[in-house]
Amino acid sequence: MRGRRGDRMAINIQEHMAINVCPGPIRPIRQISDYFPRRGPGFEGGGGGFGEAPAHLAPLALAPPAALLGATTPEEGAEVDSYDSDDTTALGTLEFDLLYDQASCTLHCSILRAKGLKPMDFNGLADPYVKLHLLPGACKANKLKTKTQRNTLNPVWNEDLTYSGITVDDITHKVLRISVCDEDKLSHNEFIGEIRVPLRRLKPSQKKHFNICLERQVPLASPSSMSAALRGISCYLKELEQAEQGPGLLEERGRILLSLSYSSRRRGLLVGIVRCAHLAAMDVNGYSDPYVKTYLRPDVDKKSKHKTCVKKKTLNPEFNEEFFYDMELSTLATKTLEVTVWDYDIGKSNDFIGGVSLGSGARGEARRHWSDCLQQPDAALERWHTLTSQLPPAAGALPSA
């Protein structure tokens, strides 16, 4: 190499070692991809193909995915789902099991452990906990939460969280949102990452094992900070989501387990209020003081009202109370059973939580439950029903003869 005429530039040892100057022309330094075979669309088996690894290089021994993740072997008979799992993810991985019991209408969620979570505190650690929500639905009404593990990025919970009143219809269209958050006593808790699992991926009575990377939450900007075009797109997406969920969709306020039985000996309807689950919180303490009222409509004499006792400070009350309506089976077929759940308040009007109507004018499971009760006398039939923010219009109006 030369600079000015007659001057000779010195080559340092680093530059000399980086270039193979003898013999022949400069050769490029090998890349990592040269050590792995690259097969194009037209590649067929055989030696000497393009991108094939040199013969003198030994193949790299790859460890199995489970070993790389450090995950324990799932229980025998459990289906494993570990797509997109990567131990080097920036947010971390979460390991959990899901089991749907169709006989008892329960969804069992076993939160096992997390690994490699993102540090959230000044000490380079976090205080993680897990929250569960069923979407769509009232977030506060169906939220479940684990305990908080202190000062760790690899927490182990081994906690079982259970949803009650999950019907087959819920399995087909609901999504389980699993969020990992960092607890902060001095300020607001911080979001780390989340996973969303469509429940339709579950098979009844078969445990499914998951080991999945956490994903970032993408919050929607506030309307004031969005341009006109973005606001239009946002409104369009909301309308599209409502259309996909179904017309006339009502806000869910919880579930109620009802028992219906027509007694041919006593000649009347026996209504059992068994329990409620995941009710909407109506008080400032995050709970409600629920009780249940029942009516048999139309009620000309206004004598069909029955009322349970009040259960204090709970969103999952158990009542186990029964009411009896003295009525012939033929007359009962023209009636509608109205069940409402209320929050008891002292010194002011009680708050409406949710309701459901069962009768020939109802829809879905409410109509099937009522029809089965009339067709199977002396049989106690228990079914879960969804409480909505208002009574379905079809339930109040019986079909014309």
Coordinates of C-alpha atoms in Angstrom, one line a residue:
M1 CA 0.0 0.0 0.0
R2 CA 1.2 3.5 -0.8
G3 CA 0.1 7.0 0.4
R4 CA 2.1 9.9 -1.1
R5 CA 4.5 9.1 -3.9
G6 CA 7.6 7.4 -2.6
D7 CA 6.1 6.7 0.9
R8 CA 5.3 3.2 2.0
M9 CA 2.4 2.7 4.5
A10 CA 2.9 0.2 7.2
I11 CA 0.3 -2.6 7.7
N12 CA -0.5 -3.5 11.3
I13 CA -0.8 -7.1 12.5
Q14 CA -4.6 -6.9 12.8
E15 CA -5.1 -6.0 9.1
H16 CA -2.5 -8.6 8.1
M17 CA -4.3 -11.4 10.0
A18 CA -7.7 -10.4 8.7
I19 CA -6.7 -10.9 5.0
N20 CA -5.5 -14.1 3.5
V21 CA -2.8 -12.5 1.3
C22 CA -1.0 -15.7 0.2
P23 CA -1.6 -17.3 -2.1
G24 CA -4.1 -16.0 -4.5
P25 CA -6.7 -13.2 -4.3
I26 CA -8.5 -12.0 -1.1
R27 CA -10.9 -14.6 0.3
P28 CA -14.0 -13.5 2.2
I29 CA -14.4 -14.6 5.9
R30 CA -16.9 -17.4 6.4
Q31 CA -20.3 -16.5 7.7
I32 CA -22.3 -18.5 10.2
S33 CA -24.8 -19.5 7.5
D34 CA -22.0 -21.3 5.6
Y35 CA -22.0 -24.0 8.3
F36 CA -25.6 -25.0 7.7
P37 CA -27.2 -26.4 4.5
R38 CA -29.5 -24.0 2.6
R39 CA -32.0 -25.7 0.4
G40 CA -33.8 -23.7 -2.2
P41 CA -37.1 -24.6 -3.8
G42 CA -35.4 -26.5 -6.6
F43 CA -33.0 -28.4 -4.3
E44 CA -33.1 -32.2 -4.5
G45 CA -31.1 -34.7 -2.4
G46 CA -27.5 -35.3 -3.4
G47 CA -24.0 -34.0 -2.6
G48 CA -22.4 -30.8 -3.9
G49 CA -25.6 -28.8 -3.9
F50 CA -25.7 -25.0 -3.5
G51 CA -25.3 -23.9 0.2
E52 CA -24.3 -27.4 1.3
A53 CA -22.1 -27.4 4.4
P54 CA -18.4 -28.3 3.8
A55 CA -17.7 -31.9 4.2
H56 CA -14.9 -31.3 6.8
L57 CA -17.2 -29.4 9.2
A58 CA -18.9 -31.5 11.8
P59 CA -22.7 -30.9 12.2
L60 CA -23.8 -28.8 15.2
A61 CA -25.5 -30.9 17.8
L62 CA -28.8 -29.2 18.7
A63 CA -30.4 -29.7 22.1
P64 CA -34.2 -30.6 22.2
P65 CA -36.5 -27.6 22.7
A66 CA -37.6 -28.8 26.1
A67 CA -34.0 -28.8 27.3
L68 CA -33.4 -25.3 25.9
L69 CA -36.4 -24.0 27.8
G70 CA -35.6 -25.7 31.0
A71 CA -39.2 -26.9 31.2
T72 CA -40.3 -29.9 33.2
T73 CA -41.9 -32.8 31.5
P74 CA -45.7 -32.4 31.5
E75 CA -47.9 -34.9 33.1
E76 CA -48.7 -38.1 31.1
G77 CA -51.8 -37.6 28.9
A78 CA -51.4 -33.8 28.8
E79 CA -51.2 -32.3 25.3
V80 CA -48.2 -30.0 24.9
D81 CA -48.4 -26.6 23.2
S82 CA -45.1 -24.7 23.1
Y83 CA -45.2 -22.7 19.9
D84 CA -43.1 -19.6 19.7
S85 CA -41.4 -20.5 23.0
D86 CA -37.9 -18.9 23.3
D87 CA -35.9 -18.7 26.5
T88 CA -34.2 -15.5 25.2
T89 CA -37.4 -13.5 24.7
A90 CA -37.4 -10.0 26.1
L91 CA -40.6 -10.4 28.1
G92 CA -40.2 -14.0 29.3
T93 CA -42.1 -17.3 29.0
L94 CA -45.1 -18.6 31.0
E95 CA -45.9 -22.2 31.6
F96 CA -49.4 -23.3 32.5
D97 CA -52.1 -26.0 32.1
L98 CA -55.7 -25.7 31.1
L99 CA -58.5 -28.3 31.6
Y100 CA -62.1 -28.0 30.8
D101 CA -64.5 -30.3 32.7
Q102 CA -67.7 -30.3 30.7
A103 CA -69.7 -32.3 33.3
S104 CA -69.2 -29.7 36.0
C105 CA -68.9 -26.7 33.6
T106 CA -65.6 -25.7 35.1
L107 CA -62.4 -24.4 33.6
H108 CA -59.3 -25.3 35.6
C109 CA -56.2 -23.1 35.1
S110 CA -53.0 -24.2 36.6
I111 CA -50.4 -21.4 36.6
L112 CA -47.1 -23.2 37.0
R113 CA -44.1 -20.9 36.5
A114 CA -42.5 -18.1 34.4
K115 CA -39.0 -17.8 33.2
G116 CA -36.8 -14.9 32.1
L117 CA -39.2 -12.1 32.9
K118 CA -38.4 -8.5 32.0
P119 CA -36.8 -6.7 35.0
M120 CA -39.2 -4.0 36.3
D121 CA -37.6 -2.7 39.5
F122 CA -34.5 -0.7 40.3
N123 CA -32.8 -3.8 41.7
G124 CA -33.0 -5.6 38.3
L125 CA -35.8 -7.9 39.5
A126 CA -39.6 -7.9 39.7
D127 CA -42.5 -8.8 41.9
P128 CA -44.7 -10.8 39.4
Y129 CA -48.2 -12.1 39.7
V130 CA -50.7 -13.5 37.1
K131 CA -54.2 -12.2 36.3
L132 CA -56.9 -14.1 34.3
H133 CA -59.8 -12.7 32.3
L134 CA -62.4 -14.2 30.1
L135 CA -63.1 -12.2 27.0
P136 CA -65.5 -10.9 26.0
G137 CA -67.1 -10.1 29.3
A138 CA -67.0 -7.8 32.3
C139 CA -63.3 -7.7 33.3
K140 CA -63.9 -7.2 37.0
A141 CA -66.5 -9.9 37.2
N142 CA -64.4 -12.7 35.9
K143 CA -60.9 -11.7 37.1
L144 CA -58.8 -14.3 38.9
K145 CA -55.4 -13.6 40.4
T146 CA -52.4 -15.5 41.8
K147 CA -50.2 -14.6 44.7
T148 CA -47.2 -12.3 44.2
Q149 CA -43.7 -13.7 44.1
R150 CA -41.1 -11.2 45.5
N151 CA -37.8 -10.3 43.9
T152 CA -37.5 -12.8 41.1
L153 CA -37.5 -13.1 37.4
N154 CA -38.2 -16.8 37.4
P155 CA -41.3 -17.1 39.7
V156 CA -42.9 -20.4 40.6
W157 CA -46.6 -20.3 41.5
N158 CA -48.1 -23.8 41.2
E159 CA -51.6 -22.3 41.8
D160 CA -54.9 -23.6 40.6
L161 CA -57.6 -21.0 39.5
T162 CA -61.1 -22.2 38.6
Y163 CA -63.8 -20.6 36.5
S164 CA -67.3 -22.0 37.2
G165 CA -70.3 -21.9 34.9
I166 CA -68.4 -22.3 31.7
T167 CA -70.7 -23.8 29.1
V168 CA -70.0 -25.4 25.8
D169 CA -71.1 -22.2 24.1
D170 CA -68.4 -20.3 26.1
I171 CA -65.7 -22.7 24.9
T172 CA -66.6 -22.0 21.3
H173 CA -66.3 -18.2 21.3
K174 CA -64.5 -17.0 24.5
V175 CA -60.8 -16.2 24.9
L176 CA -58.7 -16.6 28.1
R177 CA -56.4 -13.6 28.6
I178 CA -53.4 -14.4 30.9
S179 CA -51.5 -11.3 32.0
V180 CA -48.3 -11.1 34.0
C181 CA -47.8 -7.9 36.0
D182 CA -45.3 -6.5 38.4
E183 CA -46.7 -5.4 41.8
D184 CA -45.6 -2.0 43.0
K185 CA -46.8 -0.8 46.4
L186 CA -45.7 2.8 45.9
S187 CA -47.3 3.3 42.5
H188 CA -49.5 1.6 39.9
N189 CA -48.7 -2.0 39.1
E190 CA -46.9 -2.4 35.8
F191 CA -47.8 -4.7 32.9
I192 CA -45.1 -7.1 31.7
G193 CA -46.8 -9.3 29.0
E194 CA -49.8 -11.3 28.2
I195 CA -51.0 -14.5 26.4
R196 CA -54.4 -15.0 24.8
V197 CA -55.7 -18.6 24.4
P198 CA -58.9 -19.3 22.4
L199 CA -60.9 -21.8 24.5
R200 CA -61.9 -23.6 21.3
R201 CA -58.4 -25.1 21.3
L202 CA -59.3 -27.2 24.4
K203 CA -60.8 -30.6 24.3
P204 CA -63.2 -31.7 27.1
S205 CA -61.6 -33.6 30.0
Q206 CA -58.1 -33.4 28.4
K207 CA -55.4 -31.3 30.0
K208 CA -53.4 -29.1 27.7
H209 CA -49.9 -27.9 28.6
F210 CA -48.6 -24.6 27.4
N211 CA -45.2 -23.0 27.5
I212 CA -45.5 -19.8 25.5
C213 CA -43.7 -16.4 25.1
L214 CA -45.3 -13.4 26.6
E215 CA -46.5 -10.7 24.1
R216 CA -46.7 -7.0 24.4
Q217 CA -50.0 -5.3 24.9
V218 CA -50.8 -2.8 22.2
P219 CA -53.1 -0.1 23.9
L220 CA -55.4 1.8 21.6
A221 CA -54.7 5.6 21.6
S222 CA -57.2 7.9 23.2
P223 CA -59.7 9.5 20.7
S224 CA -58.3 13.0 21.6
S225 CA -54.8 12.0 20.4
M226 CA -55.9 10.3 17.2
S227 CA -56.3 11.9 13.8
A228 CA -59.7 11.8 12.1
A229 CA -58.6 8.9 10.0
L230 CA -57.5 6.8 13.0
R231 CA -60.7 7.6 14.8
G232 CA -62.7 6.4 11.9
I233 CA -60.7 3.2 11.7
S234 CA -61.1 2.7 15.5
C235 CA -64.9 3.0 15.2
Y236 CA -65.0 0.7 12.3
L237 CA -63.0 -2.0 14.1
K238 CA -65.3 -1.7 17.2
E239 CA -68.4 -2.1 15.0
L240 CA -66.8 -5.0 13.2
E241 CA -66.0 -6.7 16.5
Q242 CA -69.6 -6.3 17.7
A243 CA -71.0 -7.6 14.4
E244 CA -68.8 -10.7 14.7
Q245 CA -69.9 -11.3 18.3
G246 CA -73.6 -11.2 17.2
P247 CA -76.4 -8.7 17.0
G248 CA -77.9 -7.4 20.2
L249 CA -75.0 -8.5 22.4
L250 CA -75.6 -7.6 26.1
E251 CA -73.0 -7.0 28.7
E252 CA -72.3 -10.1 30.8
R253 CA -72.6 -9.6 34.6
G254 CA -71.9 -13.1 35.9
R255 CA -73.4 -16.6 35.9
I256 CA -76.2 -18.2 37.9
L257 CA -76.9 -22.0 38.5
L258 CA -80.6 -22.7 38.5
S259 CA -82.5 -25.9 39.1
L260 CA -86.0 -26.4 37.6
S261 CA -88.4 -29.3 38.3
Y262 CA -92.1 -29.7 37.8
S263 CA -93.6 -31.8 40.5
S264 CA -96.6 -33.8 39.2
R265 CA -97.5 -34.8 42.8
R266 CA -97.6 -31.3 44.2
R267 CA -98.7 -29.9 40.8
G268 CA -96.3 -27.0 40.7
L269 CA -92.9 -25.7 39.7
L270 CA -89.9 -26.0 42.0
V271 CA -87.2 -23.4 41.3
G272 CA -83.9 -23.8 43.0
I273 CA -81.4 -20.9 43.3
V274 CA -78.1 -22.8 43.8
R275 CA -75.3 -20.3 43.4
C276 CA -73.8 -17.5 41.4
A277 CA -70.3 -17.1 40.0
H278 CA -68.2 -14.1 38.9
L279 CA -70.8 -11.5 39.6
A280 CA -70.0 -7.9 38.7
A281 CA -68.6 -5.8 41.6
M282 CA -71.0 -3.0 42.5
D283 CA -69.4 -1.6 45.7
V284 CA -66.3 0.5 46.2
N285 CA -64.6 -2.4 48.0
G286 CA -64.6 -4.5 44.9
Y287 CA -67.4 -6.8 46.0
S288 CA -71.2 -7.0 46.1
D289 CA -73.9 -8.0 48.6
P290 CA -76.0 -10.1 46.3
Y291 CA -79.5 -11.6 46.6
V292 CA -81.8 -13.1 44.0
K293 CA -85.4 -12.3 43.2
T294 CA -87.7 -14.5 41.0
Y295 CA -91.0 -13.6 39.3
L296 CA -93.4 -15.7 37.2
R297 CA -94.7 -13.4 34.4
P298 CA -97.3 -12.4 33.6
D299 CA -98.1 -11.8 37.3
V300 CA -101.5 -10.1 37.4
D301 CA -102.0 -10.6 41.2
K302 CA -98.3 -9.7 42.0
K303 CA -98.0 -12.7 44.2
S304 CA -95.2 -14.6 42.4
K305 CA -92.3 -12.7 43.9
H306 CA -89.7 -14.7 45.9
K307 CA -86.4 -13.5 47.4
T308 CA -83.3 -15.1 48.7
C309 CA -81.3 -14.0 51.7
V310 CA -78.4 -11.5 51.2
K311 CA -74.9 -12.8 51.0
K312 CA -72.4 -10.2 52.3
K313 CA -69.2 -9.1 50.5
T314 CA -68.9 -11.8 47.8
L315 CA -68.9 -12.2 44.0
N316 CA -69.5 -16.0 44.2
P317 CA -72.4 -16.5 46.6
E318 CA -74.0 -19.9 47.4
F319 CA -77.7 -19.7 48.2
N320 CA -79.2 -23.3 48.0
E321 CA -82.7 -22.0 48.3
E322 CA -85.9 -23.3 46.7
F323 CA -89.2 -21.6 45.8
F324 CA -92.5 -23.3 44.8
Y325 CA -95.1 -22.0 42.3
D326 CA -98.4 -23.8 42.5
M327 CA -99.6 -24.1 38.9
E328 CA -100.8 -26.6 36.4
L329 CA -98.4 -27.7 33.7
S330 CA -100.6 -26.4 30.8
T331 CA -100.7 -23.0 32.4
L332 CA -97.0 -23.0 33.2
A333 CA -96.2 -23.3 29.5
T334 CA -97.6 -19.8 28.9
K335 CA -95.5 -18.3 31.7
T336 CA -92.0 -16.8 31.8
L337 CA -89.6 -17.2 34.8
E338 CA -87.7 -14.0 35.5
V339 CA -84.6 -14.2 37.6
T340 CA -82.7 -11.1 38.7
V341 CA -79.7 -10.6 40.9
W342 CA -79.3 -7.4 43.0
D343 CA -76.8 -5.8 45.2
Y344 CA -78.1 -4.8 48.6
D345 CA -77.3 -1.3 49.8
I346 CA -78.2 0.3 53.2
G347 CA -79.9 3.7 53.0
K348 CA -80.3 3.9 49.2
S349 CA -81.8 1.9 46.4
N350 CA -80.3 -1.5 45.6
D351 CA -78.2 -1.9 42.4
F352 CA -79.2 -4.2 39.6
I353 CA -76.4 -6.7 38.8
G354 CA -78.0 -8.9 36.1
G355 CA -80.8 -11.0 35.1
V356 CA -82.1 -13.9 32.9
S357 CA -85.5 -15.0 31.7
L358 CA -86.6 -18.5 31.0
G359 CA -89.6 -19.3 28.9
S360 CA -90.9 -20.1 25.5
G361 CA -89.9 -16.6 24.3
A362 CA -86.3 -16.9 25.5
R363 CA -83.3 -17.9 23.5
G364 CA -80.5 -20.4 23.6
E365 CA -79.9 -22.3 26.8
A366 CA -82.6 -20.4 28.7
R367 CA -85.3 -21.7 26.3
R368 CA -83.9 -25.2 26.2
H369 CA -83.8 -25.4 30.0
W370 CA -87.5 -24.3 30.2
S371 CA -88.6 -26.7 27.5
D372 CA -86.8 -29.7 29.0
C373 CA -88.4 -28.9 32.4
L374 CA -91.9 -29.0 30.9
Q375 CA -91.1 -32.2 28.9
Q376 CA -89.5 -34.1 31.8
P377 CA -91.8 -33.8 34.9
D378 CA -90.3 -34.8 38.3
A379 CA -86.8 -34.5 37.0
A380 CA -84.5 -31.9 38.6
L381 CA -82.5 -30.1 35.9
E382 CA -79.6 -27.9 36.8
R383 CA -78.2 -25.5 34.2
W384 CA -75.8 -22.5 34.2
H385 CA -77.2 -19.3 32.7
T386 CA -75.5 -16.0 31.8
L387 CA -76.6 -12.8 33.6
T388 CA -76.9 -9.8 31.3
S389 CA -77.1 -6.1 32.0
Q390 CA -80.8 -6.2 31.0
L391 CA -83.5 -8.8 30.4
P392 CA -83.5 -10.0 26.8
P393 CA -86.4 -8.4 25.0
A394 CA -87.5 -11.8 23.6
A395 CA -88.0 -13.1 27.1
G396 CA -90.6 -10.6 28.0
A397 CA -92.8 -11.1 24.9
L398 CA -94.3 -14.5 24.3
P399 CA -94.8 -15.6 20.7
S400 CA -98.2 -15.0 19.3
A401 CA -100.4 -18.0 19.0

